[in-house]
Amino acid sequence: MKSFLFLTSSVIAAMASPTLAQDTDAAQQDEDVIVVTGELSSFGALKSATPIVETARSISIETEEMFRDKGALTLDDVLNYVPGVVGDTFGFSTRGDFPQVRGFDAAEYRDGQQVLFGFYNNTRSDVYMLEQVEVLKGPASVLYGKGTPGGIVNAVSKLAGPDRSSEIVVDVGNNDRYQVSTDLNAKLMDNVYGRVVAIYRDADTQVDFVEDDAFIVMPSLTFDNGVTTATVMVEYTDRDSDTAHQFLPLTGTACVSNDVTITPEAAVCANATGQEIEPETYLGEPGFNKYDTDSILVSFLASHQFTDRFSVDGIFRYKDGEADYNQAWIDFLGAGVPRVDANGDGGRSWYRSEASSEQIALDIRARYTVETGPFEHELFVGAAYQDVTTGNEVIFINQFTQVVGPLSGTLNVYDPVYGNDTILALLNDDANLVDLGDTETTDLGIYINDQVSIGDLKLNFGVRYDNVDTEAPAEDQDDDATSFSVGALYALPGGFSPYISYAESFEPVIGTDGFTGQALEPREGEQWEVGFKYQPPGTRTYITASYFEIEESNLPNPASLITQANSQQEGVGTVDGFEIEAQTTIKGLYLEANASFLDTETADDVPFDSIPENQFSGWAQYTPTGVFDGFKIGGGIRYLGENESNGVGVVGPVRVVTDGVVLGDLLVGYENDDWDFTLNIRNITNEEYFGTCLARGDCFPGEQRTIVARLARKF
């Protein structure tokens, strides 16, 4: 860890050095020099055009150019180079993206509106359809209503507009990956622009029998006359896959791995044979397992400038999604209980799900700029409405507890032999589907935000009121909450800007408190953050650092409070952390360094499951000029520190610690006005590692080496 700290400090010091950061070329001294961090989109994470360097919050942006150069194939991959964020928390995944921001689950948004709901009833976003990805860290309820205290991930769609180029792209990679994609742009008439973004992919994955096929098309039409801008976008997605998560048993993975420590090992590994389950092992059922999703998403985004000081903008969305999810897996028997016997045989659970989700959402904001004496106000007032309905029909068969006689059977994890016609007949009979009923959640929020400038002092105040009504098959519940945020940033001469901020979050919990008899209160989060942002004038350098403390209350009753066992909301979880992010461009050399350090503690006084305490990433990319003009070469390093999982089972407390890992990435390419060829290799040394292993008894292999060659014809 000392080596990483030293390296991070050295890189940051080099970036901050005026002799290195400043380009002697006169163009670099222009005040309009582009900052390498990118800019928030019109419907971005802050719902405001306030520059990042004037915002008393931590915000990270990965533009399409940045994550494409780094070889990102999924949204998880995009987030690998963002400090304080774990993209692939549960290793390599095909069902979805599961980012953790500052130790908490992070909701995924698309163009400023939440896009995923429930569990496994949505389609996964594809990175080719995205222009950039924004991460707003810390509680965001003052802007978005209900959510966790970690933050949000906002993906920005590629939409029609002026000055867009076109391309046709062919990708070929290992694991038999073949993809054709296109981004076509045209000016249809005065002030009217059209765009079609589409991909077709046929691909296998690192896991046996698991594919990752997709067809996505996203046309959009934009009217923009400089005063009024209106865009309508439709995205159709059809993805056919299976789940890469095979829930590999600890017995055949962690028990024989040098990368995992288990306590108590004697009990958990009692049936270990010394044989190891390979990361590509498939413990499902070929022909039955699947994770097929399709969706239609319609968005209408518009803004109108009434005067130089007053404007209105908003977004309307309709989304309908379906997911057919079938999977068989080795049974979970409880924390610390081996899931397979001494021969490697384990009973399986079988699950069939036909899930759906439907969303109608609207968010409208009125903006007004006014001066009152020395105060300059950028004020916006908004109202947001969202109605989401999720439903599911399922069949669940557990061979240990629900099935006896001829239906019972096992699968050997070291030498799987598939096939169980009797169980498959039950699963494929639609008459056995159980309708779990629909859950409808309606959210209504009203909010106000004021960015006040007093010379070089920037103050921000925000407040929002939300009412959340949930109608579930078992019970209905109504929750309301008022969220606050406040921040202050001072822009000192030389580009150094210290700041401090406070923000709150809330997240409804459906159920009844066994002690009070009342509906459970929402989980509540609050964060204090202090830091600085540094952007030396006339340079392409940006450095930001922050220290934060997050507390989430109204959590489930910790095990230590045995005197009030029926009361369910005395728990408090905390996260203390430090993050630093630095980027610069020195002539043709781009440098990036990121680091984060987290100290997490649950209500049971143990670290958060699967969250590494330490992370580091760095990227360097060189684009020479002269005789080698057009060539580019880049390389990155990613370090994920160890993470742990704790549980209590029949053998008592169980603690599983997964070692950290260092991964390297490589880019080689050539680009001119007409062609762009790149070769990306992620996890270049093909490290075999676990994203995490859980005390409940399963492990999740990390993403193995991917090699993708990309050829684009631009026009």
XYZ file of C-alpha atoms in Angstrom:
715
model
C 0.000 0.000 0.000
C 2.900 2.352 0.709
C 4.073 1.842 -2.867
C 0.670 2.826 -4.232
C 0.513 5.893 -2.002
C 3.979 6.936 -3.109
C 3.123 6.422 -6.775
C -0.122 8.350 -6.446
C 1.594 11.226 -4.655
C 4.363 11.349 -7.259
C 1.968 11.462 -10.195
C -0.179 14.146 -8.550
C 2.864 16.203 -7.703
C 3.981 16.010 -11.313
C 0.537 17.073 -12.516
C 0.480 20.027 -10.157
C 3.920 21.253 -11.174
C 3.537 24.386 -13.292
C 6.664 23.552 -15.289
C 5.092 20.276 -16.401
C 1.422 21.166 -16.535
C 1.723 24.330 -18.583
C 2.292 24.117 -22.302
C 4.498 26.876 -23.664
C 2.440 26.958 -26.810
C 0.360 30.130 -26.871
C -2.776 28.167 -27.567
C -2.438 26.440 -24.241
C -2.540 29.810 -22.506
C -5.963 30.578 -23.933
C -8.581 30.941 -21.226
C -10.913 28.714 -23.239
C -8.583 25.704 -23.064
C -10.531 22.449 -22.800
C -10.384 20.749 -19.414
C -9.815 17.015 -19.685
C -12.627 16.137 -17.283
C -15.403 16.842 -19.791
C -18.592 18.741 -19.021
C -21.916 17.769 -17.513
C -24.629 17.208 -20.066
C -27.755 19.371 -20.290
C -29.651 16.615 -18.495
C -26.708 15.651 -16.357
C -26.169 14.501 -12.804
C -26.498 18.002 -11.277
C -29.540 19.077 -13.337
C -27.566 22.271 -13.777
C -25.023 23.837 -16.096
C -22.842 24.864 -13.133
C -19.208 23.933 -13.952
C -17.769 21.062 -11.929
C -14.978 23.263 -10.600
C -17.595 25.550 -9.016
C -19.581 22.734 -7.373
C -19.046 21.757 -3.733
C -19.594 18.071 -4.509
C -17.510 15.199 -5.875
C -18.408 14.421 -9.484
C -16.514 12.182 -11.915
C -17.035 11.989 -15.666
C -15.897 9.337 -18.130
C -16.451 10.498 -21.720
C -16.971 8.044 -24.570
C -13.462 8.726 -25.851
C -12.004 7.985 -22.414
C -13.790 4.703 -21.747
C -13.447 3.537 -25.339
C -9.683 4.059 -25.237
C -9.591 2.043 -22.002
C -11.376 -0.839 -23.714
C -14.575 -0.782 -21.644
C -17.138 -3.317 -22.855
C -19.724 -2.762 -20.111
C -20.813 -0.017 -17.755
C -19.020 -1.964 -15.009
C -15.815 -1.588 -17.030
C -16.357 2.153 -17.482
C -16.428 2.624 -13.709
C -13.183 0.722 -13.069
C -11.227 3.985 -13.370
C -13.465 6.118 -11.137
C -12.243 6.621 -7.544
C -14.595 5.484 -4.806
C -16.543 3.284 -7.221
C -16.490 -0.499 -7.602
C -17.912 -1.384 -11.000
C -17.708 -5.169 -11.060
C -18.461 -5.774 -7.391
C -19.542 -9.348 -8.088
C -16.948 -10.112 -10.728
C -17.790 -10.749 -14.356
C -21.514 -10.308 -14.949
C -24.017 -10.614 -17.779
C -27.290 -9.948 -15.914
C -26.515 -6.300 -15.269
C -24.177 -3.758 -13.750
C -23.868 -3.625 -9.984
C -21.783 -0.538 -9.122
C -21.076 0.446 -5.543
C -20.338 4.118 -4.851
C -18.677 4.941 -1.543
C -19.698 1.517 -0.237
C -23.397 1.636 -1.185
C -25.505 0.347 -4.076
C -25.803 3.070 -6.695
C -28.961 3.552 -8.740
C -28.480 3.802 -12.498
C -29.971 6.799 -14.290
C -30.284 7.545 -17.994
C -30.313 11.193 -19.065
C -31.212 12.241 -15.531
C -33.999 9.727 -14.848
C -33.796 6.383 -13.063
C -33.764 3.543 -15.573
C -33.558 0.276 -13.588
C -36.120 -1.009 -11.086
C -36.719 -4.120 -9.033
C -34.620 -7.254 -9.458
C -33.788 -8.716 -12.862
C -36.686 -7.314 -14.833
C -34.803 -4.754 -16.918
C -32.436 -4.632 -19.859
C -28.813 -3.717 -19.352
C -27.506 -0.498 -20.912
C -24.869 -0.940 -23.619
C -21.875 1.394 -23.583
C -21.927 1.988 -27.357
C -25.215 3.846 -26.925
C -23.658 6.247 -24.412
C -21.941 9.605 -24.890
C -20.558 9.762 -21.362
C -21.056 8.443 -17.832
C -21.351 10.744 -14.812
C -20.997 9.741 -11.163
C -22.450 12.047 -8.514
C -21.033 10.882 -5.190
C -22.810 11.118 -1.892
C -26.531 11.531 -1.071
C -28.560 12.869 -3.980
C -32.140 12.877 -2.671
C -32.340 16.671 -2.892
C -32.197 16.266 -6.682
C -33.552 12.776 -7.315
C -35.711 11.734 -4.382
C -35.338 8.264 -2.870
C -31.943 6.590 -3.067
C -28.945 5.334 -1.122
C -26.336 7.677 0.430
C -23.542 6.525 -1.892
C -24.560 8.419 -5.004
C -25.898 7.805 -8.504
C -24.545 6.776 -11.907
C -26.000 8.808 -14.792
C -25.498 7.488 -18.324
C -25.910 10.040 -21.113
C -27.420 8.846 -24.401
C -26.099 9.641 -27.867
C -28.742 12.028 -29.192
C -29.210 13.870 -32.461
C -27.810 17.374 -32.791
C -25.535 19.610 -34.863
C -21.875 18.830 -35.582
C -22.120 15.073 -35.104
C -19.929 12.777 -37.208
C -20.859 9.281 -38.389
C -19.135 5.890 -38.237
C -19.500 2.216 -38.970
C -17.577 -0.063 -36.604
C -16.593 -3.718 -36.621
C -15.339 -5.395 -33.422
C -13.705 -8.804 -33.217
C -12.503 -10.264 -29.937
C -11.659 -13.365 -27.977
C -14.482 -15.538 -26.618
C -15.823 -15.448 -30.186
C -16.984 -11.869 -29.868
C -18.276 -10.300 -33.104
C -20.028 -6.951 -33.162
C -21.130 -4.519 -35.852
C -22.242 -1.060 -34.763
C -23.081 2.210 -36.407
C -23.653 5.830 -35.460
C -25.282 7.728 -38.337
C -25.936 11.464 -38.170
C -27.538 13.829 -40.657
C -28.927 17.341 -40.948
C -32.418 16.708 -42.292
C -33.436 20.349 -42.807
C -32.818 23.726 -41.199
C -32.591 23.232 -37.419
C -33.613 19.546 -37.661
C -31.149 16.718 -37.079
C -31.467 12.946 -37.125
C -29.348 10.194 -35.592
C -29.456 6.401 -35.539
C -27.224 4.411 -33.207
C -27.362 0.624 -33.475
C -25.420 -2.535 -32.649
C -25.646 -6.218 -33.429
C -23.512 -8.573 -31.327
C -22.923 -12.325 -31.371
C -20.604 -13.298 -28.533
C -19.660 -16.039 -26.139
C -18.149 -15.267 -22.739
C -15.546 -16.602 -20.330
C -18.158 -18.928 -18.774
C -19.121 -22.157 -20.551
C -22.525 -22.032 -22.309
C -23.028 -18.331 -21.466
C -23.511 -16.004 -24.430
C -23.894 -12.222 -24.644
C -25.893 -11.526 -27.808
C -27.630 -8.233 -28.435
C -29.537 -6.167 -30.968
C -30.134 -2.516 -30.077
C -31.335 0.366 -32.220
C -31.793 3.931 -30.986
C -33.070 6.585 -33.439
C -33.481 10.193 -32.315
C -34.714 13.430 -33.862
C -33.772 16.912 -32.645
C -35.070 20.404 -33.400
C -32.659 23.159 -32.327
C -32.973 26.796 -33.361
C -30.871 28.236 -30.551
C -33.911 29.175 -28.466
C -35.914 25.964 -28.404
C -34.413 22.500 -28.363
C -36.564 19.374 -28.502
C -35.432 15.769 -28.898
C -37.419 12.579 -29.176
C -35.535 9.315 -28.764
C -36.640 5.692 -28.990
C -34.439 2.792 -27.920
C -35.327 -0.817 -28.635
C -33.178 -3.453 -26.913
C -33.184 -7.220 -27.337
C -30.504 -9.096 -25.372
C -30.176 -12.887 -25.235
C -27.836 -14.298 -22.646
C -27.445 -16.410 -19.535
C -26.014 -15.509 -16.151
C -22.261 -15.466 -15.739
C -22.806 -15.674 -11.984
C -22.643 -19.390 -11.211
C -22.390 -18.924 -7.417
C -19.360 -21.223 -7.262
C -19.246 -22.974 -3.856
C -16.603 -21.912 -1.356
C -15.728 -25.570 -0.894
C -14.364 -25.937 -4.387
C -13.060 -22.407 -4.866
C -12.041 -20.489 -1.757
C -11.145 -23.614 0.230
C -8.368 -24.455 -2.243
C -7.421 -20.883 -3.202
C -4.514 -18.852 -1.893
C -6.515 -15.717 -2.601
C -9.216 -16.264 0.043
C -9.011 -16.582 3.831
C -11.867 -18.287 5.697
C -12.565 -18.302 9.421
C -13.325 -20.872 10.790
C -11.707 -22.827 7.952
C -12.094 -26.205 9.646
C -15.891 -25.957 9.611
C -16.453 -24.180 6.314
C -14.011 -26.343 4.357
C -14.932 -29.622 6.066
C -15.886 -31.304 2.795
C -13.121 -29.832 0.652
C -11.365 -32.436 -1.490
C -8.477 -30.291 -2.640
C -9.977 -30.105 -6.117
C -10.556 -26.647 -7.582
C -13.527 -25.458 -9.585
C -12.332 -23.652 -12.710
C -13.628 -20.063 -13.158
C -15.355 -20.988 -16.426
C -17.329 -23.826 -14.788
C -21.047 -23.806 -15.550
C -23.325 -25.104 -12.790
C -26.595 -24.271 -14.518
C -28.596 -26.347 -16.962
C -27.896 -25.924 -20.711
C -31.114 -25.446 -22.635
C -32.951 -24.241 -19.546
C -30.803 -21.411 -18.212
C -31.292 -18.063 -19.867
C -31.412 -14.361 -19.185
C -33.273 -12.837 -22.123
C -34.445 -9.247 -21.878
C -36.137 -6.797 -24.183
C -37.373 -3.275 -23.694
C -38.681 -0.200 -25.438
C -37.659 3.187 -24.054
C -39.130 6.478 -25.290
C -37.746 9.818 -24.120
C -38.730 13.381 -24.934
C -36.260 16.069 -23.839
C -36.959 19.763 -24.378
C -35.848 23.219 -23.306
C -36.952 26.731 -24.181
C -35.171 30.013 -23.460
C -37.899 32.610 -22.820
C -35.445 35.401 -21.983
C -31.750 35.710 -21.238
C -32.608 35.018 -17.595
C -35.557 32.625 -17.707
C -35.849 29.157 -19.250
C -37.759 25.923 -18.816
C -36.559 22.395 -19.538
C -37.774 18.894 -18.855
C -37.780 15.235 -19.779
C -40.595 12.743 -20.210
C -39.970 8.992 -20.341
C -41.916 5.826 -20.972
C -40.214 2.458 -20.624
C -41.568 -1.063 -20.875
C -39.303 -4.020 -20.161
C -39.474 -7.795 -19.847
C -36.997 -10.372 -18.613
C -37.147 -14.154 -18.895
C -34.724 -15.489 -16.317
C -34.118 -19.204 -15.769
C -31.295 -20.576 -13.641
C -30.206 -23.635 -11.713
C -27.546 -23.356 -9.007
C -26.000 -25.324 -6.157
C -28.193 -24.930 -3.053
C -27.363 -22.429 -0.313
C -27.393 -24.219 3.030
C -26.443 -21.355 5.321
C -23.304 -19.462 6.280
C -20.446 -21.807 7.064
C -22.182 -24.950 5.781
C -20.425 -26.647 2.832
C -22.720 -26.681 -0.197
C -21.208 -29.860 -1.666
C -20.234 -33.169 -0.075
C -16.796 -34.771 0.078
C -17.150 -35.939 -3.540
C -18.144 -32.531 -4.862
C -21.846 -33.388 -5.275
C -24.454 -30.775 -4.417
C -28.198 -30.471 -4.763
C -29.524 -27.680 -6.955
C -32.234 -25.072 -6.762
C -34.189 -24.277 -9.912
C -35.772 -20.926 -10.701
C -37.920 -19.695 -13.553
C -39.011 -16.071 -13.686
C -41.051 -14.025 -16.145
C -40.679 -10.472 -14.909
C -41.756 -7.090 -16.213
C -41.464 -3.399 -15.459
C -43.260 -0.320 -16.743
C -42.224 3.280 -16.085
C -43.822 6.649 -16.733
C -41.732 9.598 -15.542
C -41.697 13.376 -15.899
C -39.235 15.965 -14.566
C -39.747 19.681 -15.340
C -37.546 22.571 -14.186
C -37.853 26.338 -14.417
C -34.589 28.298 -14.274
C -34.072 31.928 -13.402
C -30.913 34.002 -13.122
C -31.101 37.138 -11.005
C -28.792 39.592 -9.264
C -29.627 41.017 -5.844
C -26.919 43.439 -4.846
C -23.612 41.531 -4.721
C -25.425 38.177 -4.971
C -25.808 36.375 -8.298
C -28.409 33.599 -8.172
C -28.765 30.641 -10.520
C -32.105 29.359 -9.291
C -34.109 26.412 -10.498
C -37.393 24.990 -9.242
C -38.586 21.576 -10.333
C -41.274 18.950 -10.033
C -40.747 15.254 -10.697
C -43.323 12.487 -11.038
C -42.700 8.794 -11.549
C -44.978 5.763 -11.680
C -43.277 2.354 -11.827
C -45.015 -1.021 -11.888
C -43.045 -4.254 -11.523
C -44.415 -7.779 -11.677
C -43.172 -11.359 -11.668
C -44.404 -14.899 -12.206
C -42.092 -17.587 -10.840
C -41.474 -21.271 -10.290
C -38.986 -22.263 -7.585
C -37.859 -25.815 -6.834
C -35.348 -26.664 -4.138
C -34.110 -30.252 -4.309
C -33.270 -30.489 -0.606
C -36.405 -29.022 0.960
C -39.156 -29.372 -1.623
C -38.313 -32.346 -3.788
C -37.954 -35.991 -2.778
C -37.800 -39.365 -4.439
C -37.190 -39.455 -8.199
C -36.858 -35.663 -8.452
C -33.899 -35.501 -6.092
C -30.409 -35.556 -7.525
C -27.106 -33.789 -7.431
C -24.596 -32.132 -9.735
C -20.884 -32.749 -9.380
C -19.143 -29.375 -9.399
C -15.855 -30.867 -10.651
C -17.368 -32.955 -13.452
C -20.890 -31.673 -14.203
C -23.326 -34.001 -15.961
C -26.415 -32.054 -16.938
C -29.996 -33.175 -17.372
C -32.985 -33.765 -15.109
C -36.006 -34.307 -17.332
C -38.489 -34.639 -14.470
C -37.670 -31.270 -12.950
C -37.447 -29.602 -16.368
C -40.937 -30.835 -17.172
C -42.243 -29.108 -14.046
C -40.364 -25.908 -14.822
C -41.503 -25.720 -18.439
C -45.171 -26.151 -17.527
C -46.729 -22.669 -17.488
C -49.464 -23.938 -15.192
C -46.891 -24.101 -12.384
C -46.092 -20.389 -12.583
C -47.035 -18.482 -9.439
C -48.054 -14.858 -9.942
C -46.429 -12.778 -7.208
C -48.597 -9.796 -8.086
C -47.710 -6.301 -9.180
C -45.997 -3.666 -7.084
C -46.733 -0.078 -8.084
C -44.631 2.759 -6.726
C -45.604 6.373 -7.293
C -43.156 9.165 -6.493
C -43.903 12.880 -6.446
C -41.146 15.354 -5.634
C -40.896 19.151 -5.559
C -37.471 20.736 -5.261
C -35.627 24.037 -5.337
C -31.935 24.717 -5.770
C -30.020 27.994 -5.611
C -26.396 28.486 -6.686
C -25.292 31.832 -5.253
C -22.126 33.623 -6.312
C -20.615 36.379 -4.181
C -17.493 37.184 -6.107
C -15.291 34.097 -5.805
C -17.479 32.511 -3.129
C -19.966 29.937 -4.447
C -22.830 28.862 -2.172
C -25.403 26.190 -2.922
C -28.695 25.526 -1.155
C -31.191 22.797 -1.991
C -34.363 21.360 -0.488
C -36.829 18.774 -1.760
C -40.061 17.245 -0.526
C -41.033 13.732 -1.674
C -44.078 11.581 -1.256
C -43.677 7.891 -2.141
C -46.724 5.633 -2.308
C -46.146 1.872 -2.647
C -48.950 -0.558 -3.443
C -47.657 -4.112 -3.005
C -49.580 -7.409 -2.995
C -49.096 -7.846 0.765
C -49.465 -4.254 1.946
C -49.610 -0.601 0.960
C -47.347 2.044 2.401
C -47.047 5.809 2.154
C -43.744 7.567 2.926
C -42.716 11.186 2.800
C -39.384 12.896 3.369
C -37.760 16.316 3.179
C -34.128 16.357 2.052
C -31.583 19.166 2.382
C -28.197 19.998 0.923
C -25.838 22.919 1.397
C -22.366 23.633 0.113
C -19.738 26.350 -0.079
C -16.730 26.678 -2.395
C -14.197 29.485 -2.577
C -12.168 30.045 -5.754
C -8.737 31.254 -4.649
C -6.261 32.829 -7.070
C -4.253 30.262 -9.003
C -7.127 27.844 -9.532
C -7.276 26.334 -6.036
C -10.835 25.972 -4.677
C -11.526 24.476 -1.229
C -15.099 23.421 -0.442
C -17.395 21.915 2.189
C -20.851 20.384 1.765
C -23.658 18.543 3.520
C -26.320 16.358 1.866
C -29.093 13.950 2.841
C -30.804 10.883 1.405
C -33.763 8.642 2.176
C -34.830 5.202 0.970
C -38.259 3.688 1.814
C -38.363 0.292 3.563
C -41.555 -1.691 3.091
C -42.799 -3.550 6.175
C -43.991 -3.184 9.769
C -41.873 -2.625 12.866
C -42.500 -5.551 15.201
C -41.884 -3.373 18.280
C -43.976 -0.287 17.451
C -46.524 -1.859 15.111
C -46.008 1.075 12.753
C -44.783 1.086 9.158
C -40.999 1.004 8.933
C -39.397 4.414 8.563
C -37.245 5.130 5.486
C -33.528 4.606 5.802
C -31.889 7.996 6.203
C -28.421 9.017 5.081
C -26.331 12.114 5.619
C -22.878 13.090 4.432
C -20.336 15.740 5.364
C -17.652 16.327 2.764
C -14.625 18.631 2.642
C -12.127 18.887 -0.159
C -10.552 20.987 -2.849
C -10.511 21.332 -6.615
C -7.436 22.564 -8.429
C -7.372 23.771 -12.018
C -4.342 25.966 -12.781
C -5.264 28.698 -15.288
C -4.031 28.086 -18.817
C -3.461 24.372 -18.291
C -5.263 21.124 -18.973
C -4.821 19.918 -15.421
C -7.598 19.068 -12.983
C -7.107 17.667 -9.484
C -9.756 17.077 -6.872
C -9.530 15.536 -3.406
C -12.159 14.981 -0.750
C -12.690 13.546 2.711
C -16.202 12.467 3.635
C -18.210 10.898 6.433
C -21.490 9.118 5.695
C -23.987 7.806 8.215
C -27.037 5.720 7.333
C -29.635 5.132 10.047
C -32.890 3.191 10.481
C -31.086 0.009 9.425
C -32.171 -3.490 10.537
C -31.711 -4.192 14.209
C -28.081 -5.181 14.933
C -27.480 -8.541 16.560
C -26.166 -6.883 19.718
C -29.547 -5.316 20.601
C -31.082 -8.540 21.828
C -33.210 -6.811 24.465
C -35.490 -5.361 21.769
C -35.498 -8.204 19.279
C -38.819 -7.166 17.726
C -37.636 -3.641 17.009
C -36.080 -3.468 13.581
C -34.611 0.001 13.029
C -31.938 0.764 15.620
C -29.066 -0.005 13.230
C -26.556 2.601 12.040
C -23.900 2.107 9.377
C -20.986 4.445 8.692
C -18.422 5.125 5.974
C -15.390 7.378 6.310
C -13.303 7.884 3.219
C -10.755 9.820 1.217
C -10.658 10.134 -2.576
C -8.316 11.808 -5.010
C -8.618 12.183 -8.769
C -6.055 13.841 -11.028
C -5.904 14.336 -14.796
C -3.682 16.329 -17.097
C -2.543 16.617 -20.707
C 1.045 17.659 -21.462
C 1.375 18.101 -25.203
C 0.491 14.639 -26.538
C 0.660 12.857 -23.176
C -2.475 12.274 -21.116
C -2.050 11.189 -17.482
C -4.643 10.095 -14.969
C -4.395 8.873 -11.370
C -7.199 7.919 -8.980
C -7.233 6.572 -5.440
C -9.764 5.976 -2.681
C -9.580 4.709 0.889
C -12.740 3.608 2.733
C -13.418 2.607 6.322
C -16.865 0.988 6.486
C -18.801 -0.370 9.453
C -22.229 -2.010 9.466
C -24.733 -1.920 12.311
C -23.151 -5.204 13.452
C -19.690 -3.576 13.715
C -18.171 -5.416 10.743
C -17.000 -4.020 7.383
C -19.474 -3.788 4.505
C -19.618 -6.957 2.423
C -17.531 -7.018 -0.773
C -16.254 -3.420 -0.496
C -12.464 -2.980 -0.794
C -10.920 -0.543 1.640
C -8.307 0.634 -0.862
C -8.427 1.256 -4.601
C -5.994 2.739 -7.071
C -6.019 3.252 -10.830
C -3.792 5.052 -13.271
C -3.825 5.578 -17.032
C -1.230 7.046 -19.390
C -1.794 7.616 -23.103
C 0.555 9.113 -25.677
C -0.419 10.510 -29.057
C 2.751 11.568 -30.908
C 3.002 14.099 -33.715
C 5.235 14.345 -36.740
C 6.115 11.141 -38.550
C 4.039 9.109 -36.060
C 1.031 11.406 -36.263
C -2.191 9.415 -35.743
C -0.703 6.645 -33.650
C -1.721 6.207 -30.030
C -0.566 3.959 -27.248
C -1.871 3.737 -23.720
C -1.709 1.629 -20.639
C -3.455 1.429 -17.310
C -3.203 -0.242 -13.962
C -6.051 -1.061 -11.581
C -5.686 -2.173 -7.982
C -8.613 -3.468 -5.946
C -7.794 -4.045 -2.303
C -9.036 -6.974 -0.278
C -12.688 -7.181 0.711
C -14.490 -9.310 3.255
C -17.881 -10.805 4.014
C -19.272 -11.731 7.419
C -22.164 -13.937 8.438
C -23.544 -16.029 11.241
C -24.481 -19.674 10.698
C -24.747 -22.965 12.525
C -20.972 -22.959 13.055
C -21.084 -19.444 14.547
C -19.570 -16.304 13.036
C -18.038 -16.813 9.584
C -15.543 -14.398 8.012
C -14.364 -14.659 4.409
C -11.606 -12.349 3.148
C -10.915 -12.045 -0.596
C -7.440 -10.832 -1.533
C -6.836 -7.746 -3.636
C -5.597 -7.857 -7.207
C -3.544 -5.742 -9.619
C -4.744 -5.691 -13.237
C -3.214 -4.100 -16.325
C -4.817 -2.776 -19.513
C -3.301 -1.875 -22.897
C -4.271 0.237 -25.912
C -2.559 0.388 -29.318
C -4.134 2.243 -32.199
C -3.988 4.450 -35.264
C -6.494 7.124 -36.275
C -6.862 9.593 -39.149
C -9.753 11.548 -40.627
C -11.284 8.457 -42.238
C -10.223 5.421 -40.224
C -9.754 4.429 -36.602
C -8.121 1.132 -35.629
C -7.578 0.125 -32.020
C -6.508 -2.992 -30.169
C -7.535 -3.177 -26.518
C -6.415 -5.800 -24.017
C -7.923 -5.727 -20.543
C -6.415 -7.807 -17.731
C -3.422 -8.269 -19.982
C -1.758 -10.897 -17.766
C -5.033 -12.854 -17.521
C -5.067 -12.834 -13.734
C -7.498 -15.331 -12.231
C -9.113 -13.702 -9.224
C -12.373 -13.371 -7.358
C -14.403 -10.170 -7.326
C -15.663 -11.330 -3.941
C -16.513 -14.440 -1.931
C -19.477 -14.322 0.443
C -19.879 -15.854 3.887
C -23.186 -17.379 2.745
C -21.071 -19.804 0.693
C -20.338 -18.623 -2.858
C -17.612 -16.973 -4.941
C -17.667 -14.706 -8.008
C -14.735 -14.939 -10.465
C -13.427 -11.661 -11.861
C -13.276 -10.689 -15.517
C -10.597 -12.602 -17.390
C -8.488 -11.202 -20.221
C -10.431 -9.637 -23.086
C -8.836 -8.847 -26.445
C -10.849 -6.735 -28.873
C -9.770 -5.298 -32.224
C -11.900 -2.404 -33.426
C -12.006 -0.924 -36.954
C -14.131 2.176 -37.597
C -14.833 3.954 -40.870
C -15.626 7.601 -40.164
C -17.498 9.989 -42.436
